[in-house]
mmCIF file of N, CA and C in Angstrom:
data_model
loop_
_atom_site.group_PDB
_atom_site.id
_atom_site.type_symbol
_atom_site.label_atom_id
_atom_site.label_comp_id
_atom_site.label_asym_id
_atom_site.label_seq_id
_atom_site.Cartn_x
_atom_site.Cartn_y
_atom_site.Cartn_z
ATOM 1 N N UNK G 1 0.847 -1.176 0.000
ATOM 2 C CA UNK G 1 0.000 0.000 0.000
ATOM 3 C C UNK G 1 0.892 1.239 0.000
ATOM 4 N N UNK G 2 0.728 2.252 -0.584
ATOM 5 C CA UNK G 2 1.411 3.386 -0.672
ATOM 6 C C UNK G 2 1.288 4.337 0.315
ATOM 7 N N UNK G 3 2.005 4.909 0.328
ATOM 8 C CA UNK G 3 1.961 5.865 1.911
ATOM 9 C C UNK G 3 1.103 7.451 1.482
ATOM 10 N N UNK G 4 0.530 7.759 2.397
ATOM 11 C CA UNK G 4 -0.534 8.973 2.060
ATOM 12 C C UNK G 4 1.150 10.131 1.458
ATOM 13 N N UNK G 5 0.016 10.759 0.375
ATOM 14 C CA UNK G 5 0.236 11.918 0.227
ATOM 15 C C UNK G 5 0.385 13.061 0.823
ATOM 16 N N UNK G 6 1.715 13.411 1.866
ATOM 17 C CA UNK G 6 1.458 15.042 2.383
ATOM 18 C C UNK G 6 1.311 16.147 1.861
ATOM 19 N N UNK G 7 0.364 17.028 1.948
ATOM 20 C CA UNK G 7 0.459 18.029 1.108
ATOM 21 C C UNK G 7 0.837 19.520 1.998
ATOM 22 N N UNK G 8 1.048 20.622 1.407
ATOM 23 C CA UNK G 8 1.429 21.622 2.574
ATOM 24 C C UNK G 8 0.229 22.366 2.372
ATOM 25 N N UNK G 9 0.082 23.400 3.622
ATOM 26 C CA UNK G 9 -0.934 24.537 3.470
ATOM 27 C C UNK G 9 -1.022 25.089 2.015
ATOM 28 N N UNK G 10 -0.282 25.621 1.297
ATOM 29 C CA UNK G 10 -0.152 25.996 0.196
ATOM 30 C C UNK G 10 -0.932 25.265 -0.841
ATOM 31 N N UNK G 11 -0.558 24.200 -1.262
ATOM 32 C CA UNK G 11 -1.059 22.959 -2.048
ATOM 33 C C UNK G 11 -2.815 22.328 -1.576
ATOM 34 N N UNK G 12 -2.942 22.658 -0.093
ATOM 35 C CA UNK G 12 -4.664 22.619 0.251
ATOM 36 C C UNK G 12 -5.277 23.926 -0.177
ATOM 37 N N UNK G 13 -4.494 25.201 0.058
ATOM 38 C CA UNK G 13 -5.375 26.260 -0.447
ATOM 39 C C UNK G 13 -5.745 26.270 -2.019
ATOM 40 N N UNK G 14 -4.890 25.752 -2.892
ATOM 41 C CA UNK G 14 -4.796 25.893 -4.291
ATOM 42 C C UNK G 14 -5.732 24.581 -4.623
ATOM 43 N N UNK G 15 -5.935 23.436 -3.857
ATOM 44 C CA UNK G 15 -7.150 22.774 -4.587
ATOM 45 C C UNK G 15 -8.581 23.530 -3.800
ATOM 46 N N UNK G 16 -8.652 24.136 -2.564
ATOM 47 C CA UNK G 16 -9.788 24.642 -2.768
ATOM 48 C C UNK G 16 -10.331 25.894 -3.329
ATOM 49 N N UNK G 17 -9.080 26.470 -3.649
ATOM 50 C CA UNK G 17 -9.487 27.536 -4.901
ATOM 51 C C UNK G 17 -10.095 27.150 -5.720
ATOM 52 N N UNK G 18 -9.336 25.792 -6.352
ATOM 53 C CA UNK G 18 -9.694 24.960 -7.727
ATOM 54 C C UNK G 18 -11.299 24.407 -6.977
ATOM 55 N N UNK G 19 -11.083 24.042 -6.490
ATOM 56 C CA UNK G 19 -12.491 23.321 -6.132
ATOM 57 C C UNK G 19 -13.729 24.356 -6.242
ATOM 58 N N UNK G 20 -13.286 25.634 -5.342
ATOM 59 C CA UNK G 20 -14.593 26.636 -5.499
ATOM 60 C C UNK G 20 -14.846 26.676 -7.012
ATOM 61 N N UNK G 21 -13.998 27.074 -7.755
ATOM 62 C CA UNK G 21 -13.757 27.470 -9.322
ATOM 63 C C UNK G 21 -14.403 26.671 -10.171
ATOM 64 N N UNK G 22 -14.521 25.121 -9.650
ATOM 65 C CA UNK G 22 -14.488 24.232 -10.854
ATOM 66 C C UNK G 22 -16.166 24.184 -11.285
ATOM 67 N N UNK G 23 -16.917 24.104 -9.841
ATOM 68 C CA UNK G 23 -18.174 24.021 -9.912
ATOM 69 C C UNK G 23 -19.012 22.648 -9.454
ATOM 70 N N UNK G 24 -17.613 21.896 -9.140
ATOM 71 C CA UNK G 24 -17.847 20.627 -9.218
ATOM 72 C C UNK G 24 -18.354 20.600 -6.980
ATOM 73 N N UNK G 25 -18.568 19.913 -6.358
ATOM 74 C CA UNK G 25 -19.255 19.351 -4.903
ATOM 75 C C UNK G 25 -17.782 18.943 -4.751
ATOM 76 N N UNK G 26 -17.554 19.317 -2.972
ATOM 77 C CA UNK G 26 -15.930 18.507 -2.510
ATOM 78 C C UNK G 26 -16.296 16.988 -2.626
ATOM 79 N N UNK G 27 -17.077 16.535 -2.448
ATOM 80 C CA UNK G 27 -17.246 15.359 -2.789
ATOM 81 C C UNK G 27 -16.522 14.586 -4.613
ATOM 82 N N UNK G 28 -17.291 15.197 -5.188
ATOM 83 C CA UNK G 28 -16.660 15.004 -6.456
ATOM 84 C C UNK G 28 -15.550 15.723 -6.896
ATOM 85 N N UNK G 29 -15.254 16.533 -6.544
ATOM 86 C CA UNK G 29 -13.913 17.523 -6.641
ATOM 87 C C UNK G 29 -12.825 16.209 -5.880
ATOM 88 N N UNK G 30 -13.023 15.747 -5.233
ATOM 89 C CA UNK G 30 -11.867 14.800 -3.999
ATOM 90 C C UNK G 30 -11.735 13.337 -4.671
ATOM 91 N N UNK G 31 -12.790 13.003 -5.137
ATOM 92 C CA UNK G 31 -12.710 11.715 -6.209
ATOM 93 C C UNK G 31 -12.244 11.874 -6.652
ATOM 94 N N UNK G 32 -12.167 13.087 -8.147
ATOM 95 C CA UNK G 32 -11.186 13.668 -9.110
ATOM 96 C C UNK G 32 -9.885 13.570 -9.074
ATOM 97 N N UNK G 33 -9.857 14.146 -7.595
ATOM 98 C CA UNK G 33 -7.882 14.637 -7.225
ATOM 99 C C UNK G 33 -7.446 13.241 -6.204
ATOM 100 N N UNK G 34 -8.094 12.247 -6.188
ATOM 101 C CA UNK G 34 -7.696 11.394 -5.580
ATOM 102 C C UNK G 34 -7.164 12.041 -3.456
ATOM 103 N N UNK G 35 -8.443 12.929 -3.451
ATOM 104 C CA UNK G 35 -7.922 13.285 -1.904
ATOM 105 C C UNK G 35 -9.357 12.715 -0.886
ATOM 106 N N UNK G 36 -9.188 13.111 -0.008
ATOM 107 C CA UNK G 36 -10.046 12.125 1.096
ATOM 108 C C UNK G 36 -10.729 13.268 1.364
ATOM 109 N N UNK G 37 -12.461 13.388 1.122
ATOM 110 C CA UNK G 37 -13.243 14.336 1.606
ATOM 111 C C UNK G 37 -13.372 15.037 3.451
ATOM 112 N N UNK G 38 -12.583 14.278 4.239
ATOM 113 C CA UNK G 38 -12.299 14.393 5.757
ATOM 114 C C UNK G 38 -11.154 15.504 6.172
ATOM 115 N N UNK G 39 -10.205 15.076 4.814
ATOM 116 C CA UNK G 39 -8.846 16.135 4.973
ATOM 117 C C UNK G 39 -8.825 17.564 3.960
ATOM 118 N N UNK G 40 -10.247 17.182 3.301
ATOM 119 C CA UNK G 40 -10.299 18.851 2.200
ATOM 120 C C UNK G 40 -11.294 19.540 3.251
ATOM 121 N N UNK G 41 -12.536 18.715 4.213
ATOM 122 C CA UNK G 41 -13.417 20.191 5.322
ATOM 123 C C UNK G 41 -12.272 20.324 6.152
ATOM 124 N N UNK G 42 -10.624 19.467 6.937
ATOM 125 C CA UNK G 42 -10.053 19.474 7.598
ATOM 126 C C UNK G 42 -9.615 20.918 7.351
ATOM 127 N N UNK G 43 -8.636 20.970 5.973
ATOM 128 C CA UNK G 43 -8.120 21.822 5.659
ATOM 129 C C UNK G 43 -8.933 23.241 5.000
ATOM 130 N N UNK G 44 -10.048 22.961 4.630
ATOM 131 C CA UNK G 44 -10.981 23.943 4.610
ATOM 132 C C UNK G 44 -11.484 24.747 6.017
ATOM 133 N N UNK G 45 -11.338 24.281 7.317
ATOM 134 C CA UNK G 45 -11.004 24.696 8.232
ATOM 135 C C UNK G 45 -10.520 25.577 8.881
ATOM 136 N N UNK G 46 -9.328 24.722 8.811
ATOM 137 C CA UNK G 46 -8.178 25.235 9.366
ATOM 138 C C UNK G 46 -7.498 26.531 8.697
ATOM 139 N N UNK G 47 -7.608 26.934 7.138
ATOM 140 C CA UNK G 47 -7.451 27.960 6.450
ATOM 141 C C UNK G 47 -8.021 29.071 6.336
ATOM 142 N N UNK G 48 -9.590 28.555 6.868
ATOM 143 C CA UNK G 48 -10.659 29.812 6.933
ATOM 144 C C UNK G 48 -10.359 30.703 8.222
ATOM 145 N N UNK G 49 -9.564 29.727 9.543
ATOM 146 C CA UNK G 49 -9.612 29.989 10.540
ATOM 147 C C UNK G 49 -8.581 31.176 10.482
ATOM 148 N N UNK G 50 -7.801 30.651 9.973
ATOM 149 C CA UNK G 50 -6.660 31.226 9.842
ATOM 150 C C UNK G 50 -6.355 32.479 8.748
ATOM 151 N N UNK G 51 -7.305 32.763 8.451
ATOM 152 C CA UNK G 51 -7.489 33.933 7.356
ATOM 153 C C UNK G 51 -8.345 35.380 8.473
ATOM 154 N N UNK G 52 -7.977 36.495 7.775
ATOM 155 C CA UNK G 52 -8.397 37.203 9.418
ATOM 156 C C UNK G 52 -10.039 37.477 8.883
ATOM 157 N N UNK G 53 -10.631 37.007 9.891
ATOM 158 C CA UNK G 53 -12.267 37.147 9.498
ATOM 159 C C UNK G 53 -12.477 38.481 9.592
ATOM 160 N N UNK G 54 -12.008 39.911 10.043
ATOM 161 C CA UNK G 54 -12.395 40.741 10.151
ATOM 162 C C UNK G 54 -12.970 41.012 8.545
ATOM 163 N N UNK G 55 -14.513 41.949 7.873
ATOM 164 C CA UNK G 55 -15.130 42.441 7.060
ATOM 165 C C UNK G 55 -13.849 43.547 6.584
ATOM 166 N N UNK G 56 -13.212 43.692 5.136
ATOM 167 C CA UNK G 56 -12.988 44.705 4.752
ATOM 168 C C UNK G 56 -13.750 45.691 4.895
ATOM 169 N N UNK G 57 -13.194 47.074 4.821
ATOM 170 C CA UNK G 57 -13.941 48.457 5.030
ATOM 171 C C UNK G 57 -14.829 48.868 3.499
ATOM 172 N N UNK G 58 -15.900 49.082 3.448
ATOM 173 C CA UNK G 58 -16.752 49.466 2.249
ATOM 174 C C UNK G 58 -15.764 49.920 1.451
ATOM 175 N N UNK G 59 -15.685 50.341 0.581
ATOM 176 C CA UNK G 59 -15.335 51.268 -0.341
ATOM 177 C C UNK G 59 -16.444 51.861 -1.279
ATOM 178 N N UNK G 60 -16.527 52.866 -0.539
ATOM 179 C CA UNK G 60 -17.398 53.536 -1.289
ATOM 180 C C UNK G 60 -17.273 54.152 -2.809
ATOM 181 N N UNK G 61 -16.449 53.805 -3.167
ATOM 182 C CA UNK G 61 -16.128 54.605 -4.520
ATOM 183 C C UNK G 61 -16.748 53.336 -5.449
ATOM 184 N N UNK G 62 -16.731 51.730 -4.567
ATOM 185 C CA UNK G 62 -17.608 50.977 -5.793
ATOM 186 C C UNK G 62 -18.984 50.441 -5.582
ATOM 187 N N UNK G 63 -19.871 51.988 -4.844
ATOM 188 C CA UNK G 63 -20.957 52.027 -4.857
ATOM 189 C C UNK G 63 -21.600 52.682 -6.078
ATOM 190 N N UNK G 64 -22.637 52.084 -6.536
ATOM 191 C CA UNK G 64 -23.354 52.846 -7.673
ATOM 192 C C UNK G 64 -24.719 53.935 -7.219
ATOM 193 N N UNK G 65 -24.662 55.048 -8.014
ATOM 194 C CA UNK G 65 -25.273 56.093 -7.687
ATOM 195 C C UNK G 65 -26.672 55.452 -7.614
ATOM 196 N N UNK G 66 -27.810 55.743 -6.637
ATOM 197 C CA UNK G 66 -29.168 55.980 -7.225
ATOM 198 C C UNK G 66 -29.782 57.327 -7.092
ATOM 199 N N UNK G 67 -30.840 57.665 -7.852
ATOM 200 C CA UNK G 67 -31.794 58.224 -7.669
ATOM 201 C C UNK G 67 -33.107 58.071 -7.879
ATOM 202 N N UNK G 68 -33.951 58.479 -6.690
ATOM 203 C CA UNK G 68 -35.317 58.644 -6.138
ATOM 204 C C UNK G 68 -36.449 59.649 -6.561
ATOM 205 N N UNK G 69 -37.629 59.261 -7.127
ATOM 206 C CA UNK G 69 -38.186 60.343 -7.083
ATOM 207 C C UNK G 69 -38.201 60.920 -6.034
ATOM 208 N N UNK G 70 -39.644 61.932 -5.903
ATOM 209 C CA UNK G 70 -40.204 62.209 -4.096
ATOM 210 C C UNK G 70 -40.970 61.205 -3.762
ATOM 211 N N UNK G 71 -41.964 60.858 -4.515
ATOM 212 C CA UNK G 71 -42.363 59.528 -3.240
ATOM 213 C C UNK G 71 -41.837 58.971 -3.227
ATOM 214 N N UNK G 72 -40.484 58.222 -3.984
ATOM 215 C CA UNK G 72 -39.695 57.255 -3.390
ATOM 216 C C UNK G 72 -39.025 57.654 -1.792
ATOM 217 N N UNK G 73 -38.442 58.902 -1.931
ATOM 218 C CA UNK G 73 -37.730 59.564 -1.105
ATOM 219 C C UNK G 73 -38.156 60.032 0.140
ATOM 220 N N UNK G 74 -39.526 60.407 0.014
ATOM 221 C CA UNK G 74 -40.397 60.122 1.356
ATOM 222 C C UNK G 74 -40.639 59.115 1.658
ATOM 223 N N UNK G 75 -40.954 58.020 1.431
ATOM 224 C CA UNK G 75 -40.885 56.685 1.729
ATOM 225 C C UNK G 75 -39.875 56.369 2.330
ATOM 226 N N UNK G 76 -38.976 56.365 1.709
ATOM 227 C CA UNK G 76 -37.228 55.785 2.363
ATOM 228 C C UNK G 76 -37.497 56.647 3.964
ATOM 229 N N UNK G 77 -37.601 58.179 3.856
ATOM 230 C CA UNK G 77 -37.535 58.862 4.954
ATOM 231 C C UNK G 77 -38.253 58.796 6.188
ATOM 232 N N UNK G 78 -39.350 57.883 5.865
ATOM 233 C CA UNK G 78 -40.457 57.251 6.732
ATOM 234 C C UNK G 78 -39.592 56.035 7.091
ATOM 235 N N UNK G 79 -39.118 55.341 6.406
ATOM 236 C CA UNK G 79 -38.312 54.422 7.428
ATOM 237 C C UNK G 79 -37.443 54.790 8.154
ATOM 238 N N UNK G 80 -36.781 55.528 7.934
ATOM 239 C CA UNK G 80 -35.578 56.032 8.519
ATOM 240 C C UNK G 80 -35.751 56.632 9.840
ATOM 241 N N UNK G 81 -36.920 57.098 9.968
ATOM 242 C CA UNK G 81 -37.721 57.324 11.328
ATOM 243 C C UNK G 81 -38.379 56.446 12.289
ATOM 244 N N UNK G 82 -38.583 55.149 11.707
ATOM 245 C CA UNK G 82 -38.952 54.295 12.420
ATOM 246 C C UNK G 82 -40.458 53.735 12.588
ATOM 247 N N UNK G 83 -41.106 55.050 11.531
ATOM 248 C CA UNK G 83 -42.680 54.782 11.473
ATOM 249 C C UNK G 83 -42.829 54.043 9.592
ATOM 250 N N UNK G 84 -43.900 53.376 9.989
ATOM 251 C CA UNK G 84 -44.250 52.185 9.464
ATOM 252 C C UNK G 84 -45.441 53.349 8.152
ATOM 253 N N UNK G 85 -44.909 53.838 7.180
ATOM 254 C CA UNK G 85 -45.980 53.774 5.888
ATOM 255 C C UNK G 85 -47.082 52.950 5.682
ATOM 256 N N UNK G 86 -48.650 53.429 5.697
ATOM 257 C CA UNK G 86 -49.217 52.677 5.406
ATOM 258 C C UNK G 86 -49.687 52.418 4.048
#
């Protein structure tokens, strides 16, 4: 019997790149690459953990403009107050 494959952090992040990408289920993505569906949520894990969860800051510059009529705009402004438009 052959001895498992080690792979490094590096080499788990790059098949679940590939994996998000492909379209394919870790299930069938792990058949494919000949890896064990236990050690791709392992390492799916352990990488997420390790990535800093803090939310980037908006950037507002790749917000798109709208505009409102007035009743849209009174409307919005009725929520914004907390009373309920009937």
């Amino acid at each position: 019997m052959a001895s498992p494959v080690r792979r490094s952090p590096e080499q788990w992040q790059h098949h679940i790149n590939t994996q998000l990408s492909s379209g394919l289920g870790i299930k069938r993505y792990c058949q494919k690459h000949k890896l064990t569906p236990s050690n791709f949520y392992l390492w799916l894990e352990r990488l997420t953990e390790s990535v800093n969860t803090m939310p980037e800051p908006l950037n507002t510059q790749d917000w798109l403009p709208i505009s409102l009529d007035k009743s849209e705009a009174s409307f919005a402004q009725s929520w914004g107050s907390g009373d309920i438009p009937s």
